PDB file of C-alpha atoms in Angstrom:
ATOM      1  CA  ASN A 236      27.667  33.574 -45.825  1.00  0.00           C
ATOM      2  CA  ASN A 237      26.215  35.518 -42.868  1.00  0.00           C
ATOM      3  CA  PHE A 238      27.336  38.696 -44.695  1.00  0.00           C
ATOM      4  CA  GLY A 239      30.905  37.857 -43.832  1.00  0.00           C
ATOM      5  CA  SER A 240      30.255  38.219 -40.106  1.00  0.00           C
ATOM      6  CA  LYS A 241      31.652  35.671 -37.647  1.00  0.00           C
ATOM      7  CA  TYR A 242      28.725  36.324 -35.244  1.00  0.00           C
ATOM      8  CA  TYR A 243      25.206  34.952 -35.451  1.00  0.00           C
ATOM      9  CA  THR A 244      22.352  35.752 -33.058  1.00  0.00           C
ATOM     10  CA  PHE A 245      19.978  32.958 -32.062  1.00  0.00           C
ATOM     11  CA  THR A 246      16.518  34.280 -31.141  1.00  0.00           C
ATOM     12  CA  GLN A 247      15.283  30.745 -30.556  1.00  0.00           C
ATOM     13  CA  ASN A 248      16.720  27.260 -30.339  1.00  0.00           C
ATOM     14  CA  GLY A 249      18.180  25.960 -33.587  1.00  0.00           C
ATOM     15  CA  THR A 250      21.332  25.538 -35.708  1.00  0.00           C
ATOM     16  CA  PHE A 251      23.405  27.750 -38.017  1.00  0.00           C
ATOM     17  CA  SER A 252      26.239  26.695 -40.321  1.00  0.00           C
ATOM     18  CA  PHE A 253      29.127  29.054 -41.006  1.00  0.00           C
ATOM     19  CA  SER A 254      30.718  28.606 -44.442  1.00  0.00           C
ATOM     20  CA  ILE A 255      34.428  29.382 -44.342  1.00  0.00           C
ATOM     21  CA  VAL A 256      37.347  29.576 -46.796  1.00  0.00           C
ATOM     22  CA  ASP A 257      41.042  30.135 -46.145  1.00  0.00           C
ATOM     23  CA  GLY A 258      43.604  32.133 -48.136  1.00  0.00           C
ATOM     24  CA  ALA A 259      44.461  29.125 -50.297  1.00  0.00           C
ATOM     25  CA  GLY A 260      40.842  28.689 -51.300  1.00  0.00           C
ATOM     26  CA  ASN A 261      40.111  25.666 -49.089  1.00  0.00           C
ATOM     27  CA  GLU A 262      36.432  25.667 -48.164  1.00  0.00           C
ATOM     28  CA  GLY A 263      34.717  24.233 -45.134  1.00  0.00           C
ATOM     29  CA  SER A 264      31.860  24.750 -42.692  1.00  0.00           C
ATOM     30  CA  ILE A 265      31.105  24.559 -39.007  1.00  0.00           C
ATOM     31  CA  THR A 266      27.690  24.347 -37.340  1.00  0.00           C
ATOM     32  CA  ALA A 267      26.633  26.107 -34.158  1.00  0.00           C
ATOM     33  CA  ILE A 268      23.818  24.566 -32.099  1.00  0.00           C
ATOM     34  CA  VAL A 269      21.756  26.271 -29.376  1.00  0.00           C
ATOM     35  CA  ASP A 270      19.096  24.378 -27.409  1.00  0.00           C
ATOM     36  CA  TRP A 271      19.018  26.253 -24.100  1.00  0.00           C
ATOM     37  CA  ILE A 272      16.857  29.256 -24.953  1.00  0.00           C
ATOM     38  CA  ASP A 273      13.671  29.223 -22.842  1.00  0.00           C
ATOM     39  CA  LYS A 274      11.070  31.896 -23.561  1.00  0.00           C
ATOM     40  CA  TYR A 275       8.237  29.636 -22.467  1.00  0.00           C
ATOM     41  CA  VAL A 276       5.842  31.168 -19.943  1.00  0.00           C
ATOM     42  CA  PRO A 277       4.913  28.634 -17.228  1.00  0.00           C
ATOM     43  CA  VAL A 278       1.397  27.182 -17.461  1.00  0.00           C
ATOM     44  CA  ALA A 279      -0.547  27.318 -14.194  1.00  0.00           C
ATOM     45  CA  ARG A 280      -2.819  24.651 -12.717  1.00  0.00           C
ATOM     46  CA  PHE A 281      -5.318  25.111  -9.869  1.00  0.00           C
ATOM     47  CA  GLU A 282      -6.346  22.632  -7.194  1.00  0.00           C
ATOM     48  CA  TYR A 283      -9.356  23.506  -5.009  1.00  0.00           C
ATOM     49  CA  SER A 284     -10.040  22.104  -1.551  1.00  0.00           C
ATOM     50  CA  THR A 285     -13.597  21.429  -2.718  1.00  0.00           C
ATOM     51  CA  SER A 286     -15.553  22.009  -5.898  1.00  0.00           C
ATOM     52  CA  GLU A 287     -18.937  21.265  -4.355  1.00  0.00           C
ATOM     53  CA  ILE A 288     -21.357  23.820  -2.922  1.00  0.00           C
ATOM     54  CA  THR A 289     -20.225  24.691   0.572  1.00  0.00           C
ATOM     55  CA  ARG A 290     -20.819  27.205   3.335  1.00  0.00           C
ATOM     56  CA  ASP A 291     -17.146  27.069   4.312  1.00  0.00           C
ATOM     57  CA  SER A 292     -14.104  28.791   2.884  1.00  0.00           C
ATOM     58  CA  VAL A 293     -12.385  27.325  -0.183  1.00  0.00           C
ATOM     59  CA  LYS A 294      -8.628  26.933  -0.484  1.00  0.00           C
ATOM     60  CA  VAL A 295      -6.945  27.071  -3.889  1.00  0.00           C
ATOM     61  CA  MET A 296      -3.361  26.055  -4.616  1.00  0.00           C
ATOM     62  CA  ILE A 297      -1.476  26.989  -7.772  1.00  0.00           C
ATOM     63  CA  SER A 298       1.199  24.807  -9.368  1.00  0.00           C
ATOM     64  CA  PHE A 299       3.089  24.947 -12.650  1.00  0.00           C
ATOM     65  CA  ASP A 300       4.300  22.728 -15.479  1.00  0.00           C
ATOM     66  CA  LYS A 301       7.928  23.654 -14.803  1.00  0.00           C
ATOM     67  CA  GLN A 302      10.130  24.002 -11.754  1.00  0.00           C
ATOM     68  CA  ASN A 303      11.592  27.063 -10.021  1.00  0.00           C
ATOM     69  CA  VAL A 304       8.585  29.337 -10.521  1.00  0.00           C
ATOM     70  CA  THR A 305       8.063  32.163  -8.010  1.00  0.00           C
ATOM     71  CA  VAL A 306       4.725  33.743  -7.087  1.00  0.00           C
ATOM     72  CA  LEU A 307       5.236  37.520  -7.241  1.00  0.00           C
ATOM     73  CA  ASN A 308       2.147  38.604  -5.267  1.00  0.00           C
ATOM     74  CA  ASN A 309       0.160  37.012  -2.403  1.00  0.00           C
ATOM     75  CA  ASN A 310       3.292  37.344  -0.237  1.00  0.00           C
ATOM     76  CA  GLY A 311       4.953  34.710  -2.380  1.00  0.00           C
ATOM     77  CA  GLU A 312       2.449  32.050  -1.253  1.00  0.00           C
ATOM     78  CA  ASN A 313       1.037  29.545  -3.740  1.00  0.00           C
ATOM     79  CA  ILE A 314      -2.189  29.144  -1.703  1.00  0.00           C
ATOM     80  CA  TYR A 315      -5.091  31.579  -1.511  1.00  0.00           C
ATOM     81  CA  ILE A 316      -8.190  31.184   0.689  1.00  0.00           C
ATOM     82  CA  PHE A 317     -11.598  32.357  -0.556  1.00  0.00           C
ATOM     83  CA  GLU A 318     -13.890  33.374   2.296  1.00  0.00           C
ATOM     84  CA  ASP A 319     -16.580  34.204  -0.252  1.00  0.00           C
ATOM     85  CA  ASN A 320     -17.158  33.846  -3.976  1.00  0.00           C
ATOM     86  CA  GLY A 321     -14.772  35.845  -6.145  1.00  0.00           C
ATOM     87  CA  GLU A 322     -11.571  35.847  -8.166  1.00  0.00           C
ATOM     88  CA  PHE A 323      -7.888  36.085  -7.412  1.00  0.00           C
ATOM     89  CA  VAL A 324      -5.050  36.671  -9.893  1.00  0.00           C
ATOM     90  CA  PHE A 325      -1.735  34.954  -9.245  1.00  0.00           C
ATOM     91  CA  GLU A 326       1.290  36.647 -10.805  1.00  0.00           C
ATOM     92  CA  TYR A 327       4.438  34.576 -11.250  1.00  0.00           C
ATOM     93  CA  GLU A 328       7.849  34.376 -12.892  1.00  0.00           C
ATOM     94  CA  ASP A 329      10.253  31.566 -13.696  1.00  0.00           C
ATOM     95  CA  GLU A 330      14.005  31.633 -13.026  1.00  0.00           C
ATOM     96  CA  LEU A 331      14.725  32.999 -16.528  1.00  0.00           C
ATOM     97  CA  GLY A 332      12.376  35.941 -16.138  1.00  0.00           C
ATOM     98  CA  ASN A 333       9.405  34.603 -18.122  1.00  0.00           C
ATOM     99  CA  LYS A 334       6.353  36.154 -16.455  1.00  0.00           C
ATOM    100  CA  GLY A 335       2.724  35.112 -16.464  1.00  0.00           C
ATOM    101  CA  SER A 336      -0.543  35.312 -14.567  1.00  0.00           C
ATOM    102  CA  ALA A 337      -3.542  33.079 -13.911  1.00  0.00           C
ATOM    103  CA  THR A 338      -6.946  33.744 -12.376  1.00  0.00           C
ATOM    104  CA  ALA A 339      -8.581  31.442  -9.822  1.00  0.00           C
ATOM    105  CA  VAL A 340     -12.381  31.653  -9.607  1.00  0.00           C
ATOM    106  CA  VAL A 341     -14.738  30.387  -6.882  1.00  0.00           C
ATOM    107  CA  ASN A 342     -18.512  30.715  -7.226  1.00  0.00           C
ATOM    108  CA  TRP A 343     -19.844  27.823  -5.134  1.00  0.00           C
ATOM    109  CA  ILE A 344     -19.678  29.277  -1.625  1.00  0.00           C
ATOM    110  CA  ASN A 345     -23.163  29.660  -0.115  1.00  0.00           C
ATOM    111  CA  LYS A 346     -23.295  30.974   3.439  1.00  0.00           C
ATOM    112  CA  ASN A 347     -26.997  30.043   3.591  1.00  0.00           C
ATOM    113  CA  LEU A 348     -26.347  26.413   2.824  1.00  0.00           C
ATOM    114  CA  PRO A 349     -28.094  24.214   5.409  1.00  0.00           C
ATOM    115  CA  ILE A 350     -25.943  22.507   7.998  1.00  0.00           C
ATOM    116  CA  VAL A 351     -26.153  18.784   7.295  1.00  0.00           C
ATOM    117  CA  ASN A 352     -25.140  15.928   9.578  1.00  0.00           C
ATOM    118  CA  ILE A 353     -24.904  12.218   8.861  1.00  0.00           C
ATOM    119  CA  HIS A 354     -25.653   9.731  11.643  1.00  0.00           C
ATOM    120  CA  TYR A 355     -24.859   6.008  11.440  1.00  0.00           C
ATOM    121  CA  ASP A 356     -26.733   3.593  13.692  1.00  0.00           C
ATOM    122  CA  ILE A 357     -23.603   1.402  13.927  1.00  0.00           C
ATOM    123  CA  GLU A 358     -20.142   2.947  13.839  1.00  0.00           C
ATOM    124  CA  GLU A 359     -17.925  -0.035  14.643  1.00  0.00           C
ATOM    125  CA  LYS A 360     -17.032  -3.186  12.733  1.00  0.00           C
ATOM    126  CA  THR A 361     -20.148  -5.309  12.288  1.00  0.00           C
ATOM    127  CA  ASP A 362     -21.763  -8.045  10.238  1.00  0.00           C
ATOM    128  CA  LYS A 363     -25.101  -6.213  10.361  1.00  0.00           C
ATOM    129  CA  ASP A 364     -26.596  -3.706   7.911  1.00  0.00           C
ATOM    130  CA  VAL A 365     -25.779  -0.042   8.653  1.00  0.00           C
ATOM    131  CA  ILE A 366     -28.364   2.746   8.387  1.00  0.00           C
ATOM    132  CA  ALA A 367     -27.182   6.262   7.476  1.00  0.00           C
ATOM    133  CA  THR A 368     -29.543   9.151   8.287  1.00  0.00           C
ATOM    134  CA  ILE A 369     -29.086  12.815   7.343  1.00  0.00           C
ATOM    135  CA  THR A 370     -30.472  15.702   9.380  1.00  0.00           C
ATOM    136  CA  PHE A 371     -30.612  19.454   8.725  1.00  0.00           C
ATOM    137  CA  ASP A 372     -30.424  22.444  11.059  1.00  0.00           C
ATOM    138  CA  ASN A 373     -33.577  23.776   9.374  1.00  0.00           C
ATOM    139  CA  ALA A 374     -35.556  21.253   7.349  1.00  0.00           C
ATOM    140  CA  ASP A 375     -38.563  23.466   6.601  1.00  0.00           C
ATOM    141  CA  ASP A 376     -37.568  24.411   3.055  1.00  0.00           C
ATOM    142  CA  ILE A 377     -35.468  21.339   2.188  1.00  0.00           C
ATOM    143  CA  ILE A 378     -36.589  18.580  -0.157  1.00  0.00           C
ATOM    144  CA  ILE A 379     -34.625  15.373  -0.751  1.00  0.00           C
ATOM    145  CA  VAL A 380     -34.913  14.720  -4.485  1.00  0.00           C
ATOM    146  CA  ASN A 381     -33.530  11.165  -4.633  1.00  0.00           C
ATOM    147  CA  ASN A 382     -33.830   8.043  -2.430  1.00  0.00           C
ATOM    148  CA  GLU A 383     -37.620   8.378  -2.822  1.00  0.00           C
ATOM    149  CA  GLY A 384     -37.469  11.422  -0.570  1.00  0.00           C
ATOM    150  CA  HIS A 385     -36.221   9.427   2.437  1.00  0.00           C
ATOM    151  CA  ASN A 386     -33.483  10.809   4.661  1.00  0.00           C
ATOM    152  CA  SER A 387     -32.200   7.329   5.589  1.00  0.00           C
ATOM    153  CA  TYR A 388     -30.291   4.803   3.507  1.00  0.00           C
ATOM    154  CA  THR A 389     -29.482   1.187   4.443  1.00  0.00           C
ATOM    155  CA  PHE A 390     -26.037  -0.145   3.591  1.00  0.00           C
ATOM    156  CA  THR A 391     -26.034  -3.928   3.161  1.00  0.00           C
ATOM    157  CA  GLU A 392     -22.352  -3.788   2.218  1.00  0.00           C
ATOM    158  CA  ASN A 393     -19.539  -1.259   2.260  1.00  0.00           C
ATOM    159  CA  GLY A 394     -19.911   1.629  -0.151  1.00  0.00           C
ATOM    160  CA  THR A 395     -21.146   5.188  -0.635  1.00  0.00           C
ATOM    161  CA  PHE A 396     -24.500   6.832  -1.173  1.00  0.00           C
ATOM    162  CA  THR A 397     -25.126  10.471  -2.129  1.00  0.00           C
ATOM    163  CA  PHE A 398     -28.180  12.278  -0.767  1.00  0.00           C
ATOM    164  CA  GLU A 399     -29.348  15.014  -3.149  1.00  0.00           C
ATOM    165  CA  TYR A 400     -31.581  17.862  -1.992  1.00  0.00           C
ATOM    166  CA  VAL A 401     -32.805  21.336  -2.891  1.00  0.00           C
ATOM    167  CA  TYR A 402     -33.228  24.230  -0.491  1.00  0.00           C
ATOM    168  CA  GLY A 403     -34.195  27.908  -0.478  1.00  0.00           C
ATOM    169  CA  ASP A 404     -35.060  29.158  -3.949  1.00  0.00           C
ATOM    170  CA  GLY A 405     -34.327  25.874  -5.686  1.00  0.00           C
ATOM    171  CA  ASN A 406     -30.619  25.662  -4.871  1.00  0.00           C
ATOM    172  CA  PHE A 407     -29.206  22.184  -5.382  1.00  0.00           C
ATOM    173  CA  ALA A 408     -26.758  20.463  -2.997  1.00  0.00           C
ATOM    174  CA  SER A 409     -25.655  16.996  -2.019  1.00  0.00           C
ATOM    175  CA  ILE A 410     -23.807  15.104   0.682  1.00  0.00           C
ATOM    176  CA  THR A 411     -22.248  11.640   0.535  1.00  0.00           C
ATOM    177  CA  ALA A 412     -22.449   8.951   3.216  1.00  0.00           C
ATOM    178  CA  GLU A 413     -19.763   6.269   3.280  1.00  0.00           C
ATOM    179  CA  VAL A 414     -19.549   2.977   5.176  1.00  0.00           C
ATOM    180  CA  THR A 415     -16.348   0.905   5.334  1.00  0.00           C
ATOM    181  CA  TRP A 416     -16.845  -1.197   8.481  1.00  0.00           C
ATOM    182  CA  ILE A 417     -19.303  -3.899   7.393  1.00  0.00           C
ATOM    183  CA  LYS A 418     -17.635  -7.318   7.603  1.00  0.00           C
ATOM    184  CA  LYS A 419     -20.003 -10.232   7.039  1.00  0.00           C
ATOM    185  CA  THR A 420     -17.428 -12.889   6.171  1.00  0.00           C
ATOM    186  CA  ILE A 421     -13.778 -13.508   6.985  1.00  0.00           C
ATOM    187  CA  ASN A 422     -11.315 -15.160   4.616  1.00  0.00           C
ATOM    188  CA  ILE A 423      -8.385 -17.271   5.798  1.00  0.00           C
ATOM    189  CA  LYS A 424      -5.741 -17.975   3.165  1.00  0.00           C
ATOM    190  CA  TYR A 425      -2.821 -20.408   3.378  1.00  0.00           C
ATOM    191  CA  TYR A 426       0.339 -19.906   1.340  1.00  0.00           C
ATOM    192  CA  GLU A 427       3.318 -22.163   0.745  1.00  0.00           C
ATOM    193  CA  PHE A 428       6.269 -20.598  -1.081  1.00  0.00           C
ATOM    194  CA  GLU A 429       4.042 -17.759  -2.420  1.00  0.00           C
ATOM    195  CA  ASN A 430       1.480 -20.273  -3.734  1.00  0.00           C
ATOM    196  CA  LEU A 431      -2.104 -20.190  -2.457  1.00  0.00           C
ATOM    197  CA  VAL A 432      -2.792 -23.744  -1.287  1.00  0.00           C
ATOM    198  CA  ASN A 433      -6.014 -23.367   0.714  1.00  0.00           C
ATOM    199  CA  GLU A 434      -8.714 -20.798   1.475  1.00  0.00           C
ATOM    200  CA  ASP A 435     -11.475 -20.879   4.085  1.00  0.00           C
ATOM    201  CA  GLU A 436     -14.409 -18.527   4.623  1.00  0.00           C
ATOM    202  CA  ILE A 437     -16.299 -18.119   7.874  1.00  0.00           C
ATOM    203  CA  SER A 438     -19.032 -15.832   9.163  1.00  0.00           C
ATOM    204  CA  PHE A 439     -17.953 -12.751  11.077  1.00  0.00           C
ATOM    205  CA  GLY A 440     -17.935 -13.397  14.808  1.00  0.00           C
ATOM    206  CA  SER A 441     -17.625 -17.183  14.558  1.00  0.00           C
ATOM    207  CA  GLY A 442     -14.616 -19.085  15.885  1.00  0.00           C
ATOM    208  CA  TYR A 443     -12.025 -20.731  13.670  1.00  0.00           C
ATOM    209  CA  GLN A 444      -9.595 -23.589  14.228  1.00  0.00           C
ATOM    210  CA  ILE A 445      -6.481 -24.113  12.119  1.00  0.00           C
ATOM    211  CA  LEU A 446      -6.909 -27.642  10.772  1.00  0.00           C
ATOM    212  CA  TYR A 447      -5.157 -27.409   7.412  1.00  0.00           C
ATOM    213  CA  THR A 448      -2.059 -29.597   7.219  1.00  0.00           C
ATOM    214  CA  ALA A 449       0.931 -28.178   5.407  1.00  0.00           C
ATOM    215  CA  THR A 450       2.396 -30.067   2.482  1.00  0.00           C
ATOM    216  CA  GLU A 451       5.354 -32.351   3.198  1.00  0.00           C
ATOM    217  CA  TYR A 452       8.401 -31.741   1.035  1.00  0.00           C
ATOM    218  CA  GLU A 453      11.603 -33.740   0.665  1.00  0.00           C
ATOM    219  CA  ASN A 454      14.430 -32.350   2.790  1.00  0.00           C
ATOM    220  CA  LYS A 455      12.091 -29.775   4.382  1.00  0.00           C
ATOM    221  CA  GLU A 456      10.418 -29.854   7.774  1.00  0.00           C
ATOM    222  CA  PHE A 457       7.261 -27.800   8.395  1.00  0.00           C
ATOM    223  CA  LEU A 458       7.534 -25.668  11.545  1.00  0.00           C
ATOM    224  CA  TYR A 459       4.456 -23.402  11.820  1.00  0.00           C
ATOM    225  CA  TRP A 460       2.323 -20.757  10.115  1.00  0.00           C
ATOM    226  CA  VAL A 461       3.029 -17.021  10.371  1.00  0.00           C
ATOM    227  CA  CYS A 462       1.112 -13.819   9.749  1.00  0.00           C
ATOM    228  CA  GLY A 463       3.349 -10.813  10.280  1.00  0.00           C
ATOM    229  CA  ASP A 464       5.110 -11.376  13.594  1.00  0.00           C
ATOM    230  CA  GLU A 465       2.476 -13.783  14.914  1.00  0.00           C
ATOM    231  CA  ILE A 466       3.037 -17.562  14.926  1.00  0.00           C
ATOM    232  CA  TYR A 467       0.133 -19.989  14.449  1.00  0.00           C
ATOM    233  CA  ARG A 468       0.132 -23.755  14.762  1.00  0.00           C
ATOM    234  CA  GLU A 469      -2.207 -26.509  13.615  1.00  0.00           C
ATOM    235  CA  GLY A 470      -5.015 -26.862  16.147  1.00  0.00           C
ATOM    236  CA  ASP A 471      -4.992 -23.231  17.297  1.00  0.00           C
ATOM    237  CA  ILE A 472      -8.481 -21.831  17.945  1.00  0.00           C
ATOM    238  CA  LEU A 473      -8.898 -18.204  16.841  1.00  0.00           C
ATOM    239  CA  SER A 474     -11.418 -15.400  17.236  1.00  0.00           C
ATOM    240  CA  LEU A 475     -11.023 -13.292  14.095  1.00  0.00           C
ATOM    241  CA  GLU A 476     -12.320  -9.852  13.169  1.00  0.00           C
ATOM    242  CA  ASP A 477     -10.310  -9.417   9.958  1.00  0.00           C
ATOM    243  CA  ASP A 478      -9.076 -11.544   7.085  1.00  0.00           C
ATOM    244  CA  LEU A 479      -6.049 -13.687   7.896  1.00  0.00           C
ATOM    245  CA  THR A 480      -3.213 -14.695   5.577  1.00  0.00           C
ATOM    246  CA  LEU A 481      -0.992 -17.511   6.804  1.00  0.00           C
ATOM    247  CA  THR A 482       2.368 -18.409   5.300  1.00  0.00           C
ATOM    248  CA  ALA A 483       4.072 -21.733   5.952  1.00  0.00           C
ATOM    249  CA  VAL A 484       7.549 -21.725   7.501  1.00  0.00           C
ATOM    250  CA  TYR A 485       9.823 -24.650   6.693  1.00  0.00           C
ATOM    251  CA  LYS A 486      13.284 -25.688   7.863  1.00  0.00           C
ATOM    252  CA  ASN A 487      15.727 -27.032   5.319  1.00  0.00           C
ATOM    253  CA  LEU A 488      17.124 -30.423   6.286  1.00  0.00           C
ATOM    254  CA  ASP A 489      20.636 -31.635   5.415  1.00  0.00           C
ATOM    255  CA  ASP A 490      21.082 -35.137   4.035  1.00  0.00           C
ATOM    256  CA  ASN A 491      22.388 -36.310   7.444  1.00  0.00           C
ATOM    257  CA  THR A 492      19.728 -34.517   9.492  1.00  0.00           C
ATOM    258  CA  GLY A 493      16.587 -36.163  10.862  1.00  0.00           C
ATOM    259  CA  ASN A 494      15.348 -38.645  13.398  1.00  0.00           C
ATOM    260  CA  GLY A 495      16.762 -41.606  11.442  1.00  0.00           C
ATOM    261  CA  ASP A 496      15.564 -45.261  11.571  1.00  0.00           C
ATOM    262  CA  ASP A 497      16.197 -48.018  14.086  1.00  0.00           C
ATOM    263  CA  ASP A 498      19.005 -49.617  12.054  1.00  0.00           C
ATOM    264  CA  ASN A 499      20.914 -46.364  11.973  1.00  0.00           C
ATOM    265  CA  ASN A 500      20.420 -45.933  15.716  1.00  0.00           C
ATOM    266  CA  ASP A 501      21.621 -49.525  16.347  1.00  0.00           C
ATOM    267  CA  ASP A 502      24.703 -48.899  14.228  1.00  0.00           C
ATOM    268  CA  LYS A 503      25.436 -45.765  16.240  1.00  0.00           C
ATOM    269  CA  ASN A 504      24.998 -47.658  19.526  1.00  0.00           C
ATOM    270  CA  ASN A 505      27.169 -50.531  18.288  1.00  0.00           C
ATOM    271  CA  SER A 506      29.840 -48.089  17.225  1.00  0.00           C
ATOM    272  CA  LYS A 507      29.826 -46.547  20.699  1.00  0.00           C
ATOM    273  CA  GLU A 508      30.045 -50.012  22.354  1.00  0.00           C
ATOM    274  CA  GLY A 509      32.843 -50.975  20.022  1.00  0.00           C
ATOM    275  CA  ALA A 510      34.759 -47.872  20.980  1.00  0.00           C
ATOM    276  CA  ASN A 511      34.258 -48.583  24.680  1.00  0.00           C
ATOM    277  CA  LEU A 512      35.302 -52.226  24.202  1.00  0.00           C
ATOM    278  CA  GLY A 513      38.446 -51.211  22.396  1.00  0.00           C
ATOM    279  CA  LEU A 514      39.293 -48.848  25.225  1.00  0.00           C
ATOM    280  CA  ILE A 515      38.770 -51.536  27.881  1.00  0.00           C
ATOM    281  CA  ILE A 516      40.765 -54.144  26.001  1.00  0.00           C
ATOM    282  CA  GLY A 517      43.538 -51.647  25.474  1.00  0.00           C
ATOM    283  CA  VAL A 518      43.758 -51.098  29.223  1.00  0.00           C
ATOM    284  CA  VAL A 519      43.485 -54.781  30.013  1.00  0.00           C
ATOM    285  CA  VAL A 520      46.259 -55.765  27.643  1.00  0.00           C
ATOM    286  CA  GLY A 521      48.661 -53.809  29.789  1.00  0.00           C
ATOM    287  CA  GLY A 522      47.447 -55.689  32.885  1.00  0.00           C
ATOM    288  CA  ILE A 523      46.234 -59.226  33.522  1.00  0.00           C
ATOM    289  CA  ALA A 524      45.022 -61.242  30.535  1.00  0.00           C
ATOM    290  CA  VAL A 525      42.336 -63.047  32.555  1.00  0.00           C
ATOM    291  CA  VAL A 526      40.533 -59.803  33.256  1.00  0.00           C
ATOM    292  CA  GLY A 527      40.582 -59.090  29.609  1.00  0.00           C
ATOM    293  CA  ILE A 528      38.909 -62.413  28.903  1.00  0.00           C
ATOM    294  CA  ALA A 529      36.276 -61.759  31.554  1.00  0.00           C
ATOM    295  CA  VAL A 530      35.429 -58.464  29.967  1.00  0.00           C
ATOM    296  CA  VAL A 531      34.905 -60.074  26.593  1.00  0.00           C
ATOM    297  CA  VAL A 532      32.586 -62.681  28.102  1.00  0.00           C
ATOM    298  CA  ILE A 533      30.451 -60.069  29.823  1.00  0.00           C
ATOM    299  CA  ILE A 534      30.010 -58.071  26.640  1.00  0.00           C
ATOM    300  CA  THR A 535      29.061 -61.129  24.676  1.00  0.00           C
ATOM    301  CA  LEU A 536      26.418 -62.071  27.213  1.00  0.00           C
ATOM    302  CA  LYS A 537      24.998 -58.584  27.094  1.00  0.00           C
ATOM    303  CA  LYS A 538      24.597 -58.756  23.367  1.00  0.00           C
ATOM    304  CA  LYS A 539      22.734 -62.079  23.638  1.00  0.00           C
ATOM    305  CA  LYS A 540      20.417 -60.595  26.205  1.00  0.00           C
ATOM    306  CA  ASN A 541      19.536 -57.695  23.890  1.00  0.00           C
ATOM    307  CA  ARG A 542      18.558 -60.075  21.163  1.00  0.00           C
TER     308      ARG A 542
END
């Protein structure tokens, strides 16, 4: 096959089988495989700093669906800044020489766009409602088309609200207010071995005392509660501004560890007295027997007294 040629040219990835025969007439075949041909032109993607109407410049960044792609113009930079509406063509090439181009377009820059400011009556953590008010540098030809035409919005909880308005010859624009610092309640959660065992909720600004008692486990002794690097104990009085998660810390106890009961303590004391007695008698035996007897009598009387 292949017109008797031992060469085959791959123009794209694929396989080709050579049929061969030797001088004795034995036939066979061998297959060549090529999967490293890349004639694929990189596909470009654009990311804009903003896609909303703005009076400011707009930055566009180009990226590709494959690695090792070089921008041939724009001084090799993958970012272009639009100072006004227009187009810009990026030219690029991958490491195998596949070339392409892509056009970025910006048509939402408006140098006459009103300057808008958002003012919040409270800008720190609070349990109160927060009022957001927008103002314009020139409000003569501006109409707010939502929020019943009002330029103030009351946040009763964290969230966003978008003011929509028209200006000039009917141009539409919007600006979004966001509040994240309203905290009307605080949650305190207690965990033991990754299990939630108790949860309290208090009003923001009110005091809180740790009164929850940790569970008692066999061969474990509760030590204290922790949150991060801070240690908390039952009875602590806290002034909280954020949610608090407490995790119980326990100490593992060995079978022979603990305070013990009175019988065990008596046995220990008796063992110590027995050891001391043995020592005294051992000394006395080498001396005068009468002293040894006196010692025994004294110890016996002591025991009776303890009873």
